[in-house]
mmCIF file of C-alpha atoms in Angstrom:
data_model
loop_
_atom_site.group_PDB
_atom_site.id
_atom_site.type_symbol
_atom_site.label_atom_id
_atom_site.label_comp_id
_atom_site.label_asym_id
_atom_site.label_seq_id
_atom_site.Cartn_x
_atom_site.Cartn_y
_atom_site.Cartn_z
ATOM 1 C CA MET A 250 93.952 -123.078 15.309
ATOM 2 C CA SER A 251 95.433 -122.192 18.670
ATOM 3 C CA TYR A 252 99.097 -122.936 19.249
ATOM 4 C CA ARG A 253 98.056 -124.556 22.467
ATOM 5 C CA THR A 254 95.634 -126.987 20.829
ATOM 6 C CA SER A 255 98.023 -129.891 20.400
ATOM 7 C CA ILE A 256 99.555 -129.565 23.870
ATOM 8 C CA ALA A 257 96.978 -127.784 26.008
ATOM 9 C CA SER A 258 95.722 -131.015 27.588
ATOM 10 C CA SER A 259 99.165 -132.149 28.694
ATOM 11 C CA GLU A 260 98.332 -131.934 32.410
ATOM 12 C CA SER A 261 95.241 -134.111 32.053
ATOM 13 C CA LYS A 262 97.067 -136.632 29.845
ATOM 14 C CA ALA A 263 99.952 -136.821 32.289
ATOM 15 C CA SER A 264 97.586 -137.411 35.209
ATOM 16 C CA ILE A 265 95.951 -140.320 33.341
ATOM 17 C CA ASN A 266 99.211 -142.210 33.661
ATOM 18 C CA PHE A 267 98.844 -142.251 37.462
ATOM 19 C CA GLN A 268 95.078 -142.946 37.456
ATOM 20 C CA TYR A 269 95.296 -145.853 35.004
ATOM 21 C CA PRO A 270 95.252 -148.672 37.621
ATOM 22 C CA ILE A 271 92.222 -147.089 39.301
ATOM 23 C CA ALA A 272 90.423 -146.781 35.949
ATOM 24 C CA ILE A 273 91.074 -150.450 35.172
ATOM 25 C CA LYS A 274 89.686 -151.537 38.535
ATOM 26 C CA LEU A 275 86.562 -149.426 38.027
ATOM 27 C CA ALA A 276 86.096 -150.871 34.540
ATOM 28 C CA THR A 277 86.258 -154.433 35.845
ATOM 29 C CA ASN A 278 83.749 -153.826 38.657
ATOM 30 C CA TYR A 279 80.667 -154.706 36.611
ATOM 31 C CA ASP A 280 77.256 -153.509 37.740
ATOM 32 C CA THR A 281 74.206 -155.740 37.794
ATOM 33 C CA ASN A 282 72.661 -153.693 35.007
ATOM 34 C CA SER A 283 73.230 -155.444 31.653
ATOM 35 C CA ALA A 284 73.879 -152.225 29.709
ATOM 36 C CA THR A 285 76.433 -151.049 32.264
ATOM 37 C CA ARG A 286 78.045 -154.508 32.254
ATOM 38 C CA THR A 287 78.433 -154.399 28.486
ATOM 39 C CA LYS A 288 79.961 -150.922 28.450
ATOM 40 C CA ALA A 289 82.296 -151.743 31.334
ATOM 41 C CA TYR A 290 83.460 -154.913 29.602
ATOM 42 C CA GLN A 291 84.119 -153.040 26.348
ATOM 43 C CA LEU A 292 86.059 -150.383 28.244
ATOM 44 C CA SER A 293 88.057 -153.016 30.062
ATOM 45 C CA CYS A 294 88.972 -154.802 26.820
ATOM 46 C CA ALA A 295 89.966 -151.575 25.068
ATOM 47 C CA THR A 296 92.161 -150.311 27.899
ATOM 48 C CA SER A 297 93.772 -153.658 28.734
ATOM 49 C CA THR A 298 95.736 -154.032 25.518
ATOM 50 C CA ILE A 299 99.490 -153.569 25.246
ATOM 51 C CA GLY A 300 99.052 -151.049 22.447
ATOM 52 C CA PHE A 301 96.878 -148.846 24.643
ATOM 53 C CA ILE A 302 99.373 -148.961 27.516
ATOM 54 C CA VAL A 303 102.269 -148.109 25.185
ATOM 55 C CA CYS A 304 100.374 -145.092 23.825
ATOM 56 C CA LEU A 305 99.468 -144.014 27.347
ATOM 57 C CA LYS A 306 103.069 -144.158 28.578
ATOM 58 C CA ILE A 307 104.405 -142.273 25.537
ATOM 59 C CA ILE A 308 101.811 -139.490 25.785
ATOM 60 C CA ALA A 309 102.321 -139.179 29.545
ATOM 61 C CA LYS A 310 106.092 -138.854 29.158
ATOM 62 C CA TYR A 311 106.055 -136.136 26.508
ATOM 63 C CA SER A 312 103.102 -134.311 28.018
ATOM 64 C CA LYS A 313 105.245 -133.736 31.094
ATOM 65 C CA ILE A 314 107.979 -132.322 28.856
ATOM 66 C CA LEU A 315 105.487 -129.962 27.208
ATOM 67 C CA GLU A 316 103.785 -128.923 30.459
ATOM 68 C CA PRO A 317 106.119 -125.952 31.253
ATOM 69 C CA ILE A 318 105.491 -124.539 27.768
ATOM 70 C CA VAL A 319 101.739 -124.946 28.202
ATOM 71 C CA ASN A 320 101.870 -123.082 31.519
ATOM 72 C CA LYS A 321 103.985 -120.348 29.942
ATOM 73 C CA LEU A 322 101.557 -119.897 27.060
ATOM 74 C CA GLN A 323 98.622 -119.714 29.474
ATOM 75 C CA ALA A 324 100.298 -117.090 31.657
ATOM 76 C CA VAL A 325 99.003 -113.521 31.574
ATOM 77 C CA ASP A 326 102.490 -112.075 31.059
ATOM 78 C CA THR A 327 103.567 -114.546 28.382
ATOM 79 C CA ASN A 328 106.229 -113.468 25.906
ATOM 80 C CA LEU A 329 105.602 -115.402 22.709
ATOM 81 C CA HIS A 330 108.967 -114.510 21.217
ATOM 82 C CA THR A 331 110.751 -116.043 24.226
ATOM 83 C CA VAL A 332 108.629 -119.195 23.935
ATOM 84 C CA HIS A 333 109.379 -119.332 20.210
ATOM 85 C CA GLN A 334 113.118 -119.092 20.856
ATOM 86 C CA HIS A 335 112.993 -121.793 23.536
ATOM 87 C CA ILE A 336 111.106 -124.201 21.285
ATOM 88 C CA HIS A 337 113.423 -123.704 18.303
ATOM 89 C CA LEU A 338 116.723 -123.608 20.171
ATOM 90 C CA ASN A 339 116.028 -126.169 22.881
ATOM 91 C CA LEU A 340 112.879 -128.255 22.727
ATOM 92 C CA LEU A 341 112.995 -129.205 19.045
ATOM 93 C CA GLU A 342 116.632 -130.206 19.342
ATOM 94 C CA ILE A 343 115.806 -132.391 22.333
ATOM 95 C CA LEU A 344 112.931 -134.081 20.501
ATOM 96 C CA LYS A 345 115.070 -134.650 17.408
ATOM 97 C CA LYS A 346 117.709 -136.226 19.625
ATOM 98 C CA HIS A 347 115.034 -138.526 21.069
ATOM 99 C CA ARG A 348 114.073 -139.395 17.493
ATOM 100 C CA SER A 349 117.625 -140.241 16.472
ATOM 101 C CA MET A 350 118.171 -142.264 19.669
ATOM 102 C CA SER A 351 114.735 -143.871 19.588
ATOM 103 C CA GLU A 352 115.929 -147.326 20.666
ATOM 104 C CA GLU A 353 117.501 -146.068 23.868
ATOM 105 C CA ASN A 354 114.652 -143.714 24.793
ATOM 106 C CA PHE A 355 111.869 -146.138 23.972
ATOM 107 C CA SER A 356 113.520 -148.915 26.002
ATOM 108 C CA LEU A 357 112.990 -146.807 29.144
ATOM 109 C CA ILE A 358 109.313 -146.371 28.282
ATOM 110 C CA PHE A 359 108.865 -150.029 27.454
ATOM 111 C CA ASN A 360 110.256 -151.022 30.849
ATOM 112 C CA ASP A 361 107.329 -149.191 32.435
ATOM 113 C CA VAL A 362 105.002 -150.970 30.014
ATOM 114 C CA ARG A 363 106.387 -154.335 31.146
ATOM 115 C CA ASN A 364 105.840 -153.462 34.808
ATOM 116 C CA CYS A 365 102.282 -152.390 34.067
ATOM 117 C CA ALA A 366 101.642 -155.585 32.094
ATOM 118 C CA ILE A 367 102.932 -157.697 34.990
ATOM 119 C CA GLN A 368 100.649 -155.833 37.381
ATOM 120 C CA PHE A 369 97.550 -156.670 35.294
ATOM 121 C CA ASN A 370 98.706 -160.122 34.092
ATOM 122 C CA LEU A 371 98.881 -159.133 30.429
ATOM 123 C CA ASP A 372 100.948 -160.882 27.790
ATOM 124 C CA ILE A 373 103.233 -158.708 25.692
ATOM 125 C CA GLN A 374 102.896 -159.980 22.147
ATOM 126 C CA ILE A 375 103.265 -158.663 18.641
ATOM 127 C CA PRO A 376 99.836 -158.106 17.022
ATOM 128 C CA ARG A 377 98.875 -160.429 14.193
ATOM 129 C CA VAL A 378 100.519 -159.444 10.912
ATOM 130 C CA VAL A 379 98.558 -159.865 7.692
ATOM 131 C CA SER A 380 100.732 -159.244 4.666
ATOM 132 C CA LYS A 381 97.840 -159.060 2.184
ATOM 133 C CA GLN A 382 96.198 -156.060 3.934
ATOM 134 C CA THR A 383 98.156 -152.964 2.933
ATOM 135 C CA HIS A 384 96.313 -150.591 5.280
ATOM 136 C CA ARG A 385 97.501 -152.337 8.465
ATOM 137 C CA GLN A 386 100.813 -151.922 10.239
ATOM 138 C CA ASN A 387 102.449 -155.029 8.850
ATOM 139 C CA ILE A 388 105.853 -154.455 10.404
ATOM 140 C CA VAL A 389 108.090 -157.488 10.300
ATOM 141 C CA THR A 390 109.968 -157.565 13.611
ATOM 142 C CA SER A 391 111.186 -160.196 16.016
ATOM 143 C CA THR A 392 110.499 -158.470 19.367
ATOM 144 C CA PRO A 393 107.466 -156.574 20.714
ATOM 145 C CA ASP A 394 109.478 -153.546 21.829
ATOM 146 C CA GLU A 395 110.857 -153.074 18.311
ATOM 147 C CA TYR A 396 107.368 -153.410 16.832
ATOM 148 C CA PHE A 397 105.819 -150.765 19.099
ATOM 149 C CA ARG A 398 108.825 -148.477 18.668
ATOM 150 C CA ILE A 399 108.442 -148.489 14.892
ATOM 151 C CA SER A 400 104.636 -148.459 14.777
ATOM 152 C CA ILE A 401 103.815 -146.023 17.619
ATOM 153 C CA TYR A 402 106.801 -144.248 19.162
ATOM 154 C CA ILE A 403 108.554 -142.982 16.019
ATOM 155 C CA PRO A 404 105.346 -141.719 14.295
ATOM 156 C CA TYR A 405 104.344 -139.925 17.510
ATOM 157 C CA ILE A 406 107.722 -138.160 17.803
ATOM 158 C CA ASP A 407 107.644 -137.220 14.105
ATOM 159 C CA SER A 408 104.127 -135.813 14.468
ATOM 160 C CA LEU A 409 105.087 -133.835 17.579
ATOM 161 C CA ILE A 410 108.157 -132.332 15.910
ATOM 162 C CA GLN A 411 106.192 -131.442 12.790
ATOM 163 C CA SER A 412 103.389 -129.783 14.777
ATOM 164 C CA LEU A 413 105.822 -127.625 16.756
ATOM 165 C CA GLU A 414 107.739 -126.634 13.621
ATOM 166 C CA ILE A 415 104.511 -125.553 11.888
ATOM 167 C CA ARG A 416 102.986 -123.687 14.809
ATOM 168 C CA PHE A 417 106.240 -121.992 15.811
ATOM 169 C CA SER A 418 107.763 -121.566 12.367
ATOM 170 C CA PRO A 419 110.144 -118.671 11.540
ATOM 171 C CA ILE A 420 107.296 -117.094 9.562
ATOM 172 C CA ASN A 421 105.378 -116.541 12.810
ATOM 173 C CA GLU A 422 108.365 -115.095 14.645
ATOM 174 C CA ILE A 423 107.740 -111.576 13.323
ATOM 175 C CA ALA A 424 104.202 -111.639 14.734
ATOM 176 C CA PHE A 425 105.526 -112.704 18.128
ATOM 177 C CA LYS A 426 107.815 -109.656 18.169
ATOM 178 C CA LEU A 427 104.754 -107.449 18.630
ATOM 179 C CA GLY A 428 105.010 -108.463 22.273
ATOM 180 C CA PHE A 429 108.046 -106.195 22.602
ATOM 181 C CA LEU A 430 105.610 -103.261 22.691
ATOM 182 C CA HIS A 431 104.923 -104.241 26.308
ATOM 183 C CA PRO A 432 106.625 -101.471 28.345
ATOM 184 C CA SER A 433 108.431 -103.820 30.733
ATOM 185 C CA THR A 434 109.850 -105.891 27.842
ATOM 186 C CA MET A 435 110.577 -102.843 25.714
ATOM 187 C CA LEU A 436 112.652 -101.053 28.339
ATOM 188 C CA LYS A 437 114.878 -104.086 28.880
ATOM 189 C CA MET A 438 116.521 -103.462 25.492
ATOM 190 C CA THR A 439 118.331 -100.488 24.064
ATOM 191 C CA LYS A 440 116.480 -98.004 21.924
ATOM 192 C CA ILE A 441 118.571 -98.938 18.874
ATOM 193 C CA ASN A 442 117.557 -102.609 19.153
ATOM 194 C CA PHE A 443 113.936 -101.603 19.668
ATOM 195 C CA ILE A 444 114.025 -99.451 16.508
ATOM 196 C CA ASP A 445 115.353 -102.429 14.534
ATOM 197 C CA ILE A 446 112.373 -104.490 15.722
ATOM 198 C CA LEU A 447 110.006 -101.661 14.760
ATOM 199 C CA LYS A 448 111.460 -101.636 11.240
ATOM 200 C CA GLU A 449 110.901 -105.391 10.927
ATOM 201 C CA LEU A 450 107.290 -104.977 12.059
ATOM 202 C CA ASP A 451 106.795 -102.072 9.669
ATOM 203 C CA ASN A 452 108.112 -104.082 6.712
ATOM 204 C CA HIS A 453 105.821 -106.991 7.565
ATOM 205 C CA TYR A 454 102.561 -105.259 8.545
ATOM 206 C CA GLN A 455 102.979 -101.989 6.609
ATOM 207 C CA ILE A 456 101.463 -99.988 9.482
ATOM 208 C CA GLU A 457 101.875 -96.301 8.718
ATOM 209 C CA ASN A 458 104.069 -94.269 11.109
ATOM 210 C CA LEU A 459 104.890 -97.307 13.287
ATOM 211 C CA VAL A 460 108.640 -96.624 13.528
ATOM 212 C CA GLU A 461 108.336 -92.966 14.555
ATOM 213 C CA GLU A 462 105.395 -93.479 16.892
ATOM 214 C CA GLY A 463 107.051 -96.539 18.416
ATOM 215 C CA GLN A 464 110.093 -94.458 19.328
ATOM 216 C CA THR A 465 107.821 -91.943 21.045
ATOM 217 C CA TRP A 466 106.142 -94.834 22.863
ATOM 218 C CA TYR A 467 109.575 -95.939 24.088
ATOM 219 C CA ASP A 468 110.466 -92.405 25.279
ATOM 220 C CA TYR A 469 107.105 -92.061 27.016
ATOM 221 C CA TRP A 470 107.550 -95.174 29.158
ATOM 222 C CA GLU A 471 111.209 -94.414 29.758
ATOM 223 C CA MET A 472 110.043 -91.174 31.296
ATOM 224 C CA MET A 473 107.170 -92.826 33.188
ATOM 225 C CA ILE A 474 109.410 -95.449 34.773
ATOM 226 C CA GLU A 475 111.108 -92.742 36.795
ATOM 227 C CA SER A 476 107.873 -91.744 38.521
ATOM 228 C CA SER A 477 106.107 -95.107 38.770
ATOM 229 C CA SER A 478 106.946 -98.767 38.431
ATOM 230 C CA ILE A 479 105.559 -100.989 35.672
ATOM 231 C CA ASN A 480 103.944 -104.266 36.621
ATOM 232 C CA GLU A 481 105.643 -106.874 34.422
ATOM 233 C CA LYS A 482 102.839 -109.369 35.015
ATOM 234 C CA GLU A 483 100.186 -107.119 33.499
ATOM 235 C CA ASN A 484 98.776 -108.294 30.204
ATOM 236 C CA ILE A 485 99.691 -106.084 27.264
ATOM 237 C CA SER A 486 95.993 -105.238 26.806
ATOM 238 C CA PHE A 487 96.165 -103.360 30.134
ATOM 239 C CA PHE A 488 98.259 -100.661 28.409
ATOM 240 C CA LEU A 489 95.658 -99.907 25.721
ATOM 241 C CA LYS A 490 94.307 -97.171 27.974
ATOM 242 C CA ASP A 491 97.619 -95.351 27.547
ATOM 243 C CA CYS A 492 97.388 -95.445 23.740
ATOM 244 C CA GLU A 493 94.995 -92.518 23.307
ATOM 245 C CA PHE A 494 97.677 -90.506 21.496
ATOM 246 C CA TYR A 495 99.424 -93.575 20.021
ATOM 247 C CA PRO A 496 96.922 -95.006 17.485
ATOM 248 C CA THR A 497 99.547 -96.970 15.559
ATOM 249 C CA VAL A 498 100.854 -98.638 18.705
ATOM 250 C CA LYS A 499 97.281 -99.383 19.743
ATOM 251 C CA LYS A 500 96.611 -101.045 16.402
ATOM 252 C CA SER A 501 99.766 -103.155 16.766
ATOM 253 C CA ILE A 502 98.802 -104.249 20.287
ATOM 254 C CA ILE A 503 95.337 -105.260 19.086
ATOM 255 C CA ILE A 504 96.945 -107.379 16.343
ATOM 256 C CA TYR A 505 99.115 -109.055 18.968
ATOM 257 C CA MET A 506 96.083 -109.723 21.168
ATOM 258 C CA THR A 507 94.395 -111.654 18.339
ATOM 259 C CA ILE A 508 97.206 -114.233 18.200
ATOM 260 C CA PRO A 509 95.722 -117.480 19.620
ATOM 261 C CA PRO A 510 98.064 -117.958 22.629
ATOM 262 C CA THR A 511 97.095 -114.529 23.949
ATOM 263 C CA THR A 512 93.368 -115.387 24.176
ATOM 264 C CA CYS A 513 93.599 -117.123 27.571
ATOM 265 C CA SER A 514 92.018 -114.135 29.296
ATOM 266 C CA THR A 515 89.069 -114.397 26.889
ATOM 267 C CA GLU A 516 88.696 -118.096 27.592
ATOM 268 C CA ARG A 517 88.644 -117.414 31.327
ATOM 269 C CA THR A 518 85.555 -115.262 30.864
ATOM 270 C CA PHE A 519 83.512 -118.331 29.902
ATOM 271 C CA SER A 520 84.267 -120.058 33.212
ATOM 272 C CA THR A 521 83.527 -116.776 34.993
ATOM 273 C CA LEU A 522 80.180 -116.559 33.223
ATOM 274 C CA ARG A 523 79.201 -119.994 34.509
ATOM 275 C CA ARG A 524 79.956 -118.909 38.091
ATOM 276 C CA VAL A 525 78.117 -115.596 37.848
ATOM 277 C CA LYS A 526 75.056 -116.520 35.778
ATOM 278 C CA THR A 527 73.441 -119.103 38.021
ATOM 279 C CA TRP A 528 69.818 -120.260 37.988
ATOM 280 C CA LEU A 529 68.961 -117.642 40.607
ATOM 281 C CA ARG A 530 70.452 -114.868 38.447
ATOM 282 C CA SER A 531 69.008 -115.930 35.097
ATOM 283 C CA THR A 532 66.685 -112.914 34.812
ATOM 284 C CA MET A 533 69.278 -110.129 35.102
ATOM 285 C CA CYS A 534 69.817 -107.740 32.211
ATOM 286 C CA GLU A 535 72.855 -107.936 29.919
ATOM 287 C CA ASN A 536 74.542 -104.790 31.257
ATOM 288 C CA ARG A 537 74.421 -105.967 34.846
ATOM 289 C CA LEU A 538 75.671 -109.437 33.868
ATOM 290 C CA SER A 539 78.629 -107.956 31.966
ATOM 291 C CA GLU A 540 79.555 -105.682 34.865
ATOM 292 C CA LEU A 541 79.373 -108.513 37.407
ATOM 293 C CA CYS A 542 81.575 -110.676 35.166
ATOM 294 C CA MET A 543 84.107 -107.863 34.899
ATOM 295 C CA LEU A 544 84.174 -107.528 38.682
ATOM 296 C CA SER A 545 84.663 -111.267 39.091
ATOM 297 C CA LEU A 546 87.311 -111.479 36.363
ATOM 298 C CA HIS A 547 89.409 -108.614 37.726
ATOM 299 C CA ARG A 548 88.895 -109.325 41.408
ATOM 300 C CA LYS A 549 92.538 -108.593 42.266
ATOM 301 C CA LYS A 550 92.313 -105.047 40.908
ATOM 302 C CA ILE A 551 88.980 -104.644 42.700
ATOM 303 C CA GLU A 552 90.637 -105.529 45.998
ATOM 304 C CA GLU A 553 93.607 -103.241 45.359
ATOM 305 C CA LEU A 554 91.414 -100.239 44.523
ATOM 306 C CA HIS A 555 88.782 -101.055 47.195
ATOM 307 C CA LEU A 556 86.037 -100.719 44.595
ATOM 308 C CA ALA A 557 83.721 -103.189 46.333
ATOM 309 C CA GLU A 558 83.313 -100.869 49.315
ATOM 310 C CA LYS A 559 82.660 -97.926 46.989
ATOM 311 C CA VAL A 560 79.957 -99.883 45.127
ATOM 312 C CA VAL A 561 78.258 -100.820 48.396
ATOM 313 C CA ASP A 562 78.373 -97.197 49.566
ATOM 314 C CA GLU A 563 76.858 -96.068 46.258
ATOM 315 C CA PHE A 564 73.992 -98.531 46.612
ATOM 316 C CA GLY A 565 73.523 -97.490 50.217
ATOM 317 C CA LYS A 566 72.846 -93.878 49.227
ATOM 318 C CA ASN A 567 69.713 -94.840 47.277
ATOM 319 C CA LYS A 568 66.388 -95.573 48.912
ATOM 320 C CA ARG A 569 65.968 -99.329 48.736
ATOM 321 C CA LYS A 570 64.329 -101.976 50.826
ATOM 322 C CA LEU A 571 67.613 -103.845 51.056
ATOM 323 C CA GLN A 572 69.932 -102.472 53.733
ATOM 324 C CA PHE A 573 73.499 -102.114 52.464
ATOM 325 C CA VAL A 574 74.903 -99.754 55.122
ATOM 326 C CA PHE A 575 75.052 -100.994 58.696
ATOM 327 C CA ASN A 576 75.673 -98.798 61.700
#
């Protein structure tokens, strides 16, 4: 499962918080059609409960907190080890503090719930408690805010902390250190520190000749930096073309590329495919479709290298009915 799975939809969840009044108004505007009326009424009843509003406010609040991490994980130049350190040293401590001070933090959320309830004329009440049913949340409390804090807020925080601890556990930290093979990240540290990381990777993955070849990889880019600059925003897969004589480093980079957070570039190809393969282009062969997708996916490099003009010139040299070269 991707490390982004539990938090990847944070932007959409956060935006729901602002669109909630509009959604309620649309749900209450019943159509003359009986089926539409029934569905709209059911939607209105489900979304007009205090429990739903409490859940919405909690998710919106913590989705905003997780949004910078989501954006970082989706970036092309993401450094998973840096994200791992931030989550363990900062974010988890913040969430645990929210858990220990749940009364104070939830009171701020519940104030927003009260304002929303006033806006839609909803009564804030404790749900009916049935002591004989053991599978219901039969929490004995005197106030609604205490009930929703115990039944919804605390379990949500506990689940969020547990998910982050599992997905970014110390066991996974060694895999994230493969990202240090990126030339721009590698050259920011001393060679001695880089060798220590190579030894850790060698002990974990047992890749033959990784330590020695990794040192040569470091020397190679240290020499290259004097003649040309390295683009720090390039994905680590961009440097596979330089691994012709570094098979061990290439193998390590491929392992790093298979880690779920680094598959964003692969996911972008699906949206590119939908733009390129339209109904008018449904009869093209597979090779042409793949090449057009590559051109669309790497459009920035195409513009930098002026490849589009070269492709047009190449087509213009052949005898075709379509005129590509204009005088």
